[in-house]
Amino acid sequence: MSEIEREAMEYDVVIVGAGPAGLSAAIRLKQLDENIQVVVLEKGSEVGAHILSGAVLDPCGLDALIPDWKEKGAPLNTPVKEDNFYMLGAAGEIRVPNFPMPPLMHNHGNYIVSMGNVCRWMAEQAEEMGVEIFPGMACSELVFDENGGVKGVVAGVFGLEEDGSIGPNTEPGMELHGKYVFLSEGVRGSLSKEVIAKYDLAKGYEPQKYGVGMKEIWEIDPAKHKEGTVTHTMGWPLGSRAGGGSFVYHLENNQVYVGFVVHLNYKNPYLFPYMEFQQFKHHPMIAELLEGGKRVAYGARAITEGGYQSMHKMVAPGVALLGCSVGMVNVPRIKGNHNAMLSGKAAAEAAFEAFAAGRSGDELTAYEDEVRNGAIGKDLKKVRNVKPMWSKWGLLPSLALGGLDMWTNTFGFSLFGTLKHGKSDAQATEEASKHKPINYPKPDGKLSFDRLTNVSFAMTNHEESQPCHLKLTDPDIPILKTLPKYAEPAQRYCPAGVYEVVEEDGKDSRFVVNFQNCVHCKTCDIKDPAENITWTTPQGGDGPNYPNM
Ligand SMILES: Cc1cc2nc3c(=O)[nH]c(=O)nc-3n(C[C@H](O)[C@H](O)[C@H](O)COP(=O)(O)OP(=O)(O)OC[C@H]3O[C@@H](n4cnc5c(N)ncnc54)[C@H](O)[C@@H]3O)c2cc1C
């Protein structure tokens, strides 16, 4: 596609992705100087359509960006009133009291929000300030200048033929050039991945680590609903099979976010993260809450878990990576939105200073310095050992030692230094011969659902005639290598049922990619043991349509 002549539009800053990071950057740029020309491009059909984190929001990012957010009507309507943490066994639970938890783990002062709605509100603020926001515009390519720096992106390519060639209905899209390009694509961004590789940004840092997060919204019996209650659990059903746990947040209107995260460094290729989530809802404590209610939405998204030691270099000539395109989630708190917002603010301030000094297209090192040494770095440094401890020693030792480490870090020191993560999540997968298949109970259709039924509640849609956006580097690898060696785990790790091995009598097995079901979680790009799957962006407007996730 790069040989095509396209129209170009010039901006000061081009922002890819209208999540909390990108929108914060746009707002901050306009606060600093209303004449800075800013464009935000979003692949979702509308702002918020691809935002999954039904979330407990630490408002520190918003406080720093828009201190009068309350007066301006930000949709932070549900303050956290009750904060619970349980260890689950198959038949019961033990409540872990709040007092041994380090202060950073407390949720009082935070809000249960729909981040989709927060982003919609932020987009309104940005537009009122003059930011141009184009939803339904996927950025599919980077544009480089003659010195090899990033000078823009290609967005808005539609109607390619199934084989990727140009057809009668192809719209070639346009180039959007900026003095700086901000990539705020969230976890495992497709353009961010190219930038990381091209400029070797990850060299010398620990590999990024991930989890897959799945979430349903339930409308429950009003008698059981406790607005403002936050519950986290660990233990059953995962046990020692993998790291992870659940969250249950009671928001407004008798709705509850019920979510489950499975760390993607699990070894057993037979593990089925989606089915772990479905099984979790049958725990007596959760089943009692959900019985009589109905699931109204489903979605999934990977989450970054590498934290402080995996935050690689964030800048290259003309480009800066923001928010979860770098990976700024505080894992024990399961919170990254506040840091995404702070990173957007920091990138905007660095660009503003650069413009004032007459610079453009260089490395915004002041941005990276602020992320590492400012509020984001401090937030992540305190919890940097929790994830590696969990990976190395399992749940219970890591709870005790991780708790101790977070406490000592609260006072500015650690007995453990900075632990390493080691292998990437793809490399962590072991051969099937070392493991036994896991028998998961069949979904009952009331509390638990089969994957395809649930995917219909993500309202995902992909124009069928376009090229498949899930690219196999070698199409033979799934059947010839990952099936015999790893029992082709894509059949199970994908929370949307995109990947199937079809076996028909008398015919060779086939690997089928039902890309229409994709919910843009990016797990396949992360977990495939052969690293043979690359997630690229489909045409704009495709993908899930989350109402208020
Ligand atoms: C299950 C789950 C639960 C979570 N719970 C919480 C929580 O309770 N509290 C909390 O603070 N954090 C939570 N997080 C983490 C939080 O979601 C992230 O830290 C946050 O979303 C990062 O913001 P971002 O702006 O970097 O990226 P995102 O929010 O992912 O936004 C990126 C945007 O860019 C768009 N985009 C991507 N690529 C392109 C492209 N090439 N072209 C155009 N548009 C593109 C996407 O569609 C998306 O809208 C959770 C995450 C998960 C997965």
XYZ file of C-alpha atoms and ligand atoms in Angstrom:
602
model
C 0.000 0.000 0.000
C 2.934 2.375 0.560
C 3.325 2.905 -3.212
C -0.072 4.649 -3.345
C -0.176 8.440 -3.695
C -2.259 9.917 -0.937
C -3.356 13.320 0.145
C -1.595 14.558 3.236
C -2.822 16.787 6.030
C -0.399 18.628 8.282
C -0.795 18.933 12.061
C 1.445 19.797 14.932
C 0.634 16.579 16.784
C -0.995 13.432 15.382
C -2.415 11.153 18.080
C -3.262 7.507 17.370
C -5.936 6.158 19.731
C -8.658 7.894 21.710
C -8.116 6.145 25.013
C -7.318 7.952 28.245
C -3.670 8.469 27.207
C -4.336 9.942 23.767
C -7.232 12.125 24.849
C -5.272 13.477 27.827
C -2.436 14.446 25.507
C -4.868 16.212 23.166
C -6.533 18.124 26.006
C -3.230 19.153 27.587
C -1.825 20.424 24.276
C -4.843 22.688 23.818
C -4.687 23.863 27.434
C -1.091 24.925 26.854
C -1.713 26.624 23.527
C -5.026 26.739 21.720
C -3.234 27.262 18.416
C -1.491 23.893 18.432
C -3.146 21.782 15.729
C -4.059 18.361 17.114
C -5.803 15.398 15.515
C -6.875 12.177 17.244
C -7.572 9.050 15.175
C -9.551 6.168 16.639
C -10.239 2.790 15.044
C -13.472 2.180 16.996
C -16.755 3.198 15.366
C -17.025 5.885 18.051
C -14.840 7.006 20.929
C -15.258 4.421 23.690
C -16.346 1.590 21.376
C -13.073 -0.312 21.996
C -12.501 0.699 25.604
C -12.919 -2.278 27.902
C -11.710 -1.306 31.311
C -14.898 -1.152 33.411
C -12.860 0.201 36.024
C -11.997 1.466 39.407
C -10.453 4.789 38.501
C -7.873 6.493 40.683
C -8.783 10.106 39.891
C -5.217 11.433 40.353
C -4.702 11.560 36.567
C -7.913 13.449 35.965
C -7.222 15.762 38.941
C -3.916 16.740 37.356
C -5.430 17.214 33.903
C -8.853 18.768 34.548
C -8.967 19.778 38.228
C -12.619 20.941 37.909
C -13.794 17.674 36.318
C -16.693 17.452 38.807
C -18.137 20.838 37.816
C -17.619 19.908 34.163
C -19.805 16.830 34.577
C -17.275 13.991 34.262
C -19.092 10.641 34.573
C -17.473 9.625 37.867
C -20.719 8.916 39.673
C -19.953 5.961 41.923
C -17.414 6.497 44.689
C -16.006 3.314 46.177
C -17.707 2.673 49.510
C -16.648 -0.852 50.326
C -13.470 -2.692 49.407
C -13.214 -6.489 49.822
C -10.588 -9.049 49.038
C -11.289 -12.808 49.205
C -9.286 -15.969 48.763
C -11.589 -18.501 47.110
C -11.656 -22.264 47.526
C -14.023 -24.509 45.547
C -16.774 -24.359 48.144
C -16.084 -21.280 50.214
C -14.072 -18.135 50.743
C -11.909 -16.398 53.294
C -12.024 -12.626 53.548
C -8.592 -11.058 53.849
C -8.937 -8.022 56.120
C -7.917 -4.633 54.730
C -5.514 -3.632 57.518
C -2.464 -5.740 56.427
C -2.776 -4.333 52.905
C -0.306 -1.547 52.100
C -2.059 1.846 51.757
C -1.554 1.896 47.996
C -3.965 -1.047 47.709
C -6.912 0.775 49.274
C -9.677 1.899 46.969
C -11.309 4.590 49.033
C -11.224 7.884 47.129
C -11.496 5.990 43.829
C -14.556 5.695 41.553
C -16.244 2.833 39.746
C -16.638 4.086 36.198
C -17.317 3.067 32.658
C -14.015 4.082 31.042
C -15.839 4.080 27.692
C -18.063 6.840 29.040
C -15.132 8.676 30.640
C -13.399 8.638 27.240
C -16.566 9.871 25.511
C -16.693 12.754 27.991
C -12.969 13.504 27.543
C -13.472 13.560 23.776
C -16.231 16.168 24.209
C -13.879 18.312 26.305
C -11.155 17.962 23.692
C -13.470 18.838 20.808
C -14.739 21.916 22.625
C -11.117 23.047 22.797
C -10.656 22.562 19.058
C -9.108 19.087 18.831
C -10.151 17.236 15.678
C -11.250 13.686 16.527
C -11.942 11.123 13.824
C -13.446 7.841 15.003
C -13.725 4.965 12.539
C -10.206 5.773 11.300
C -7.736 2.955 11.807
C -4.083 3.906 11.476
C -2.543 1.106 9.475
C 0.922 2.345 8.489
C 3.662 4.634 9.692
C 5.070 7.324 7.424
C 8.789 8.099 7.724
C 10.796 11.179 6.769
C 13.980 11.115 4.703
C 16.104 10.685 7.846
C 14.162 7.658 9.073
C 12.148 9.522 11.715
C 8.397 9.098 12.051
C 6.516 11.923 10.388
C 2.982 10.596 10.279
C 0.546 7.762 9.788
C -1.743 6.424 7.100
C -5.360 6.300 8.234
C -8.721 5.538 6.705
C -7.897 2.774 4.222
C -11.181 1.046 3.337
C -12.413 -1.530 0.897
C -9.266 -3.513 0.107
C -9.861 -6.765 -1.738
C -9.724 -9.994 0.264
C -6.133 -10.662 -0.903
C -5.026 -7.182 0.172
C -4.949 -5.765 -3.349
C -6.643 -2.594 -4.507
C -10.108 -3.022 -5.947
C -12.863 -0.841 -7.347
C -14.155 0.041 -3.868
C -10.797 0.774 -2.276
C -10.417 4.118 -0.560
C -6.682 4.656 -0.166
C -6.970 6.740 2.998
C -4.735 9.690 3.723
C -1.465 10.572 5.360
C -1.599 12.634 8.507
C 1.703 14.326 9.191
C 2.749 15.786 12.502
C 5.773 17.460 14.005
C 5.321 14.677 16.541
C 3.273 11.486 16.387
C 1.927 10.111 19.674
C 1.091 6.398 19.654
C -1.499 5.804 22.348
C -2.855 2.519 20.983
C -3.062 0.792 24.354
C -1.711 -2.667 25.044
C 0.298 -4.318 22.210
C -0.359 -1.504 19.739
C 0.234 -2.609 16.166
C 2.111 0.533 15.071
C 3.814 0.742 18.468
C 5.134 -2.786 17.938
C 6.695 -1.670 14.642
C 8.271 1.379 16.270
C 9.636 -0.711 19.152
C 11.224 -3.102 16.650
C 12.528 -0.466 14.214
C 14.264 1.625 16.865
C 15.101 -1.333 19.137
C 13.331 0.400 22.024
C 13.029 -2.748 24.162
C 16.774 -3.482 24.173
C 18.122 -3.755 27.705
C 14.680 -3.911 29.352
C 12.755 -6.843 30.733
C 10.164 -8.321 28.327
C 6.655 -6.944 28.614
C 4.283 -9.304 30.449
C 0.556 -9.584 29.904
C -2.701 -10.974 31.144
C -5.923 -11.536 29.266
C -8.861 -9.792 30.915
C -12.427 -10.852 30.191
C -15.434 -8.952 31.399
C -19.202 -9.177 31.476
C -21.710 -6.567 32.564
C -24.572 -8.017 34.587
C -27.876 -6.487 35.621
C -28.640 -8.059 38.969
C -31.475 -8.269 41.454
C -31.668 -4.786 43.087
C -31.866 -6.482 46.504
C -28.353 -7.857 46.005
C -26.856 -4.736 44.475
C -24.524 -2.665 46.662
C -23.521 0.422 44.715
C -19.889 1.349 45.330
C -18.719 -2.129 46.386
C -15.435 -3.396 44.998
C -14.500 -7.066 45.386
C -11.323 -8.788 44.233
C -10.672 -12.515 44.502
C -7.809 -14.916 43.949
C -7.508 -18.673 44.220
C -10.267 -20.844 42.768
C -10.694 -21.923 40.004
C -7.177 -21.153 38.737
C -5.359 -22.481 41.797
C -1.760 -23.115 40.792
C -2.613 -23.503 37.083
C -1.911 -19.807 36.400
C -1.728 -16.409 38.031
C -4.806 -14.237 37.931
C -7.998 -13.403 39.726
C -11.341 -11.709 39.501
C -12.955 -8.343 40.026
C -16.586 -7.569 40.802
C -17.542 -3.889 40.805
C -21.057 -2.658 41.648
C -21.668 0.441 39.535
C -24.903 2.377 39.027
C -28.319 1.127 37.881
C -28.095 -2.323 39.495
C -25.241 -3.185 37.173
C -22.121 -5.103 38.085
C -18.852 -5.512 36.198
C -17.756 -9.120 36.578
C -14.257 -9.690 35.254
C -11.458 -12.208 35.297
C -7.771 -11.858 34.432
C -5.493 -14.782 33.578
C -1.757 -14.083 33.442
C -0.465 -15.137 30.049
C 2.752 -16.700 31.343
C 0.904 -19.953 32.072
C 2.708 -23.130 31.055
C -0.047 -25.614 30.306
C -1.226 -25.145 26.708
C -4.501 -26.884 27.601
C -5.462 -24.020 29.937
C -8.575 -22.263 28.671
C -8.743 -18.743 30.153
C -12.305 -18.129 28.953
C -13.557 -21.323 30.611
C -11.742 -20.415 33.857
C -13.782 -17.204 33.845
C -17.022 -19.059 33.182
C -16.277 -21.551 35.951
C -15.473 -18.736 38.383
C -19.084 -17.503 38.177
C -20.230 -20.819 39.644
C -18.432 -20.196 42.901
C -21.174 -20.094 45.569
C -20.373 -16.479 46.521
C -20.538 -15.243 42.919
C -23.386 -17.515 41.806
C -25.514 -16.225 44.680
C -24.914 -12.642 43.505
C -25.654 -13.304 39.829
C -28.585 -15.731 40.091
C -31.745 -14.097 38.764
C -29.702 -11.484 36.906
C -28.744 -11.262 33.233
C -25.507 -10.698 31.372
C -25.867 -7.717 29.064
C -22.383 -7.306 27.597
C -19.125 -9.212 27.113
C -15.638 -8.185 26.051
C -11.961 -9.020 26.392
C -8.646 -7.216 26.202
C -5.074 -7.951 27.117
C -3.588 -6.005 30.006
C 0.075 -5.091 30.478
C 1.640 -6.546 33.619
C 5.396 -6.037 33.222
C 5.347 -2.732 35.106
C 8.423 -0.703 35.993
C 11.159 -3.007 34.684
C 9.351 -3.582 31.361
C 8.852 0.112 30.569
C 11.147 0.264 27.562
C 12.396 3.360 25.806
C 9.375 5.474 24.902
C 10.685 7.916 22.322
C 12.313 7.791 18.901
C 12.727 10.536 16.313
C 9.313 12.153 15.794
C 7.373 9.637 17.867
C 6.445 8.979 21.478
C 4.655 5.942 22.935
C 2.064 6.700 25.592
C 0.099 4.808 28.251
C -0.241 1.071 27.748
C 1.602 1.221 24.430
C 4.523 1.284 26.859
C 2.749 -0.580 29.692
C 1.928 1.499 32.746
C -0.445 -0.748 34.707
C 0.090 -1.046 38.439
C -0.525 -4.790 38.601
C -1.564 -5.397 42.234
C -3.944 -2.430 41.989
C -5.156 -3.509 38.466
C -5.019 0.146 37.528
C -3.486 1.824 34.527
C -5.930 4.524 33.498
C -4.503 7.129 35.879
C -0.991 6.550 34.543
C -2.243 6.591 30.949
C -3.697 10.046 31.618
C -0.534 11.277 33.336
C 1.582 10.007 30.445
C -0.600 11.879 27.939
C -0.196 15.042 29.968
C 3.586 14.579 30.183
C 3.958 13.944 26.444
C 1.926 17.056 25.644
C 4.067 19.180 27.949
C 7.259 17.874 26.367
C 5.936 18.629 22.868
C 4.850 22.113 23.933
C 8.348 22.835 25.287
C 9.854 21.513 22.060
C 7.668 23.810 19.942
C 8.589 26.772 22.151
C 12.247 25.975 21.501
C 11.635 25.709 17.755
C 12.203 21.937 17.693
C 10.266 19.249 15.879
C 10.653 15.619 14.816
C 13.281 14.810 17.446
C 13.152 12.564 20.526
C 10.972 13.952 23.308
C 13.363 12.857 26.027
C 11.750 15.221 28.559
C 8.606 13.069 28.279
C 10.450 9.863 29.074
C 12.300 11.531 31.976
C 9.007 12.652 33.472
C 7.443 9.190 33.140
C 10.393 7.450 34.805
C 11.062 9.978 37.547
C 7.647 11.537 38.128
C 4.360 10.206 39.523
C 4.121 7.248 37.102
C 7.581 5.903 37.877
C 6.984 6.303 41.607
C 3.635 4.488 41.395
C 5.096 1.554 39.465
C 8.429 1.274 41.262
C 6.740 0.456 44.584
C 5.029 -2.610 43.151
C 7.709 -3.782 40.724
C 8.378 -7.109 42.412
C 4.793 -8.319 42.806
C 4.433 -9.816 39.343
C 7.876 -11.521 39.177
C 7.317 -12.960 42.682
C 3.966 -14.368 41.598
C 5.488 -15.886 38.458
C 8.386 -17.461 40.365
C 6.829 -18.554 43.657
C 3.075 -18.831 43.088
C 0.121 -17.211 44.760
C 0.507 -17.604 48.521
C 4.260 -16.893 48.913
C 3.935 -13.944 46.563
C 0.984 -12.559 48.529
C 3.048 -12.574 51.706
C 6.365 -11.464 50.178
C 4.739 -9.085 47.703
C 2.800 -7.505 50.576
C 6.006 -7.128 52.580
C 7.812 -5.644 49.591
C 5.021 -3.150 48.915
C 5.120 -2.129 52.589
C 8.893 -1.580 52.628
C 8.680 0.244 49.292
C 6.119 2.554 50.875
C 9.035 3.605 53.095
C 11.406 3.812 50.130
C 13.353 0.523 50.106
C 13.110 -3.092 48.986
C 14.778 -6.197 50.373
C 14.626 -7.772 46.915
C 16.060 -5.089 44.632
C 14.371 -5.315 41.247
C 13.399 -8.847 40.244
C 13.419 -9.956 36.627
C 10.500 -11.367 34.638
C 12.600 -13.713 32.510
C 10.823 -15.301 29.565
C 8.204 -13.704 27.361
C 4.649 -15.063 27.696
C 4.938 -16.845 24.331
C 8.102 -18.614 25.496
C 6.504 -19.589 28.815
C 4.169 -22.078 27.088
C 5.362 -25.663 27.568
C 4.854 -28.649 25.312
C 1.517 -30.430 25.601
C 3.261 -33.716 26.360
C 4.255 -32.324 29.756
C 0.645 -31.553 30.694
C -2.789 -33.127 30.890
C -5.894 -31.748 29.195
C -8.209 -29.923 31.626
C -11.880 -30.844 31.749
C -14.013 -27.755 32.134
C -17.713 -28.050 33.014
C -20.110 -27.205 30.199
C -21.636 -23.721 30.457
C -25.169 -23.872 31.860
C -26.528 -20.984 29.770
C -27.625 -19.146 32.909
C -24.465 -18.158 34.764
C -21.943 -19.381 32.207
C -22.085 -19.205 28.431
C -20.317 -20.683 25.463
C -17.810 -18.398 23.803
C -19.681 -17.659 20.613
C -22.886 -16.753 22.420
C -20.907 -14.393 24.628
C -19.069 -12.862 21.659
C -22.437 -11.808 20.247
C -22.683 -9.603 23.374
C -19.504 -7.760 22.321
C -21.377 -6.643 19.209
C -18.233 -7.133 17.167
C -18.361 -6.721 13.446
C -15.826 -7.015 10.615
C -16.560 -6.485 6.959
C -16.055 -10.014 5.585
C -14.680 -9.077 2.187
C -11.568 -7.339 3.587
C -8.210 -9.081 4.100
C -7.901 -11.075 7.314
C -6.213 -8.746 9.811
C -4.694 -11.647 11.786
C -1.589 -12.448 9.772
C 0.172 -15.788 9.942
C 3.874 -15.395 9.141
C 3.891 -19.030 8.025
C 0.413 -20.490 7.374
C 1.712 -24.059 7.822
C 3.010 -23.614 11.355
C -0.313 -24.113 13.207
C -0.978 -27.576 11.765
C 2.614 -28.737 11.327
C 4.135 -27.366 14.548
C 1.872 -25.779 17.143
C -0.795 -28.503 16.861
C 1.465 -31.519 17.471
C 3.726 -29.731 19.942
C 1.318 -27.473 21.875
C -2.128 -28.893 20.994
C -2.639 -25.579 19.152
C -3.433 -23.358 22.136
C -4.935 -20.589 19.978
C -8.123 -22.653 20.087
C -8.271 -21.918 23.819
C -6.392 -18.702 24.597
C -8.489 -16.595 22.221
C -11.456 -15.310 24.262
C -13.511 -14.792 21.114
C -13.213 -18.205 19.440
C -11.383 -16.821 16.413
C -9.076 -19.826 15.943
C -10.245 -23.368 15.171
C -8.602 -26.579 14.096
C -11.109 -28.277 11.818
C -10.742 -32.011 11.470
C -12.887 -33.752 8.860
C -12.834 -37.454 7.980
C -10.483 -38.232 5.157
C -9.159 -34.691 4.948
C -6.091 -32.938 6.363
C -6.650 -30.841 9.484
C -7.191 -27.154 8.745
C -6.425 -24.093 10.841
C -9.317 -21.662 10.455
C -9.148 -17.993 11.426
C -12.645 -16.575 11.987
C -11.381 -13.000 12.073
C -14.929 -11.633 12.067
C -15.224 -12.634 15.742
C -12.099 -10.752 16.846
C -12.629 -8.399 19.797
C -9.201 -6.743 19.399
C -7.796 -8.114 22.660
C -4.415 -8.954 21.010
C -3.874 -12.146 23.050
C -2.908 -14.121 19.912
C -0.157 -11.650 19.074
C 1.219 -12.185 22.586
C 0.736 -15.853 23.499
C 1.256 -17.878 20.316
C 4.236 -20.103 21.227
C 5.598 -19.887 17.675
C 5.068 -16.097 17.606
C 3.539 -16.701 14.211
C 0.441 -14.481 14.577
C 0.569 -10.737 14.043
C -2.445 -8.607 14.914
C -2.808 -5.790 12.384
C -5.583 -3.272 12.393
C -8.638 -4.039 10.255
C -10.434 -1.170 8.546
C -11.800 1.578 10.769
C -15.112 1.152 12.526
C -14.727 -2.630 12.682
C -14.340 -4.535 15.927
C -16.369 -4.529 19.105
C -18.991 -1.943 19.940
C -18.967 -1.703 23.711
C -21.813 0.420 24.996
C -20.547 1.403 28.455
C -17.819 -1.099 29.308
C -9.937 -6.376 32.017
C -9.229 -5.115 32.361
C -9.549 -4.446 33.525
C -8.903 -3.270 33.864
N -9.289 -2.611 34.997
C -8.747 -1.409 35.281
C -9.217 -0.674 36.393
O -10.116 -1.096 37.115
N -8.651 0.524 36.631
C -7.656 1.051 35.836
O -7.196 2.172 36.086
N -7.173 0.343 34.788
C -7.700 -0.855 34.481
N -7.246 -1.557 33.390
C -6.076 -1.042 32.639
C -6.505 0.057 31.655
O -7.504 -0.430 30.808
C -5.332 0.537 30.814
O -4.260 0.867 31.632
C -5.752 1.741 29.964
O -6.814 1.397 29.109
C -4.598 2.287 29.143
O -5.048 3.403 28.432
P -4.472 3.747 26.981
O -5.063 5.065 26.619
O -3.013 3.578 27.011
O -5.030 2.606 26.025
P -6.517 2.144 25.689
O -7.445 2.507 26.782
O -6.430 0.723 25.304
O -6.908 3.010 24.434
C -6.295 2.804 23.176
C -7.216 3.292 22.083
O -6.482 3.324 20.867
C -7.251 2.761 19.830
N -6.313 2.237 18.821
C -5.412 1.245 19.001
N -4.698 1.062 17.883
C -5.147 1.948 16.969
C -4.785 2.238 15.624
N -3.766 1.607 15.008
N -5.492 3.185 14.956
C -6.488 3.874 15.588
N -6.870 3.636 16.863
C -6.192 2.701 17.557
C -8.074 1.696 20.525
O -9.219 1.349 19.778
C -8.412 2.374 21.854
O -9.588 3.119 21.776
C -7.885 -2.746 33.027
C -7.547 -3.421 31.842
C -8.219 -4.594 31.510
C -7.871 -5.284 30.227
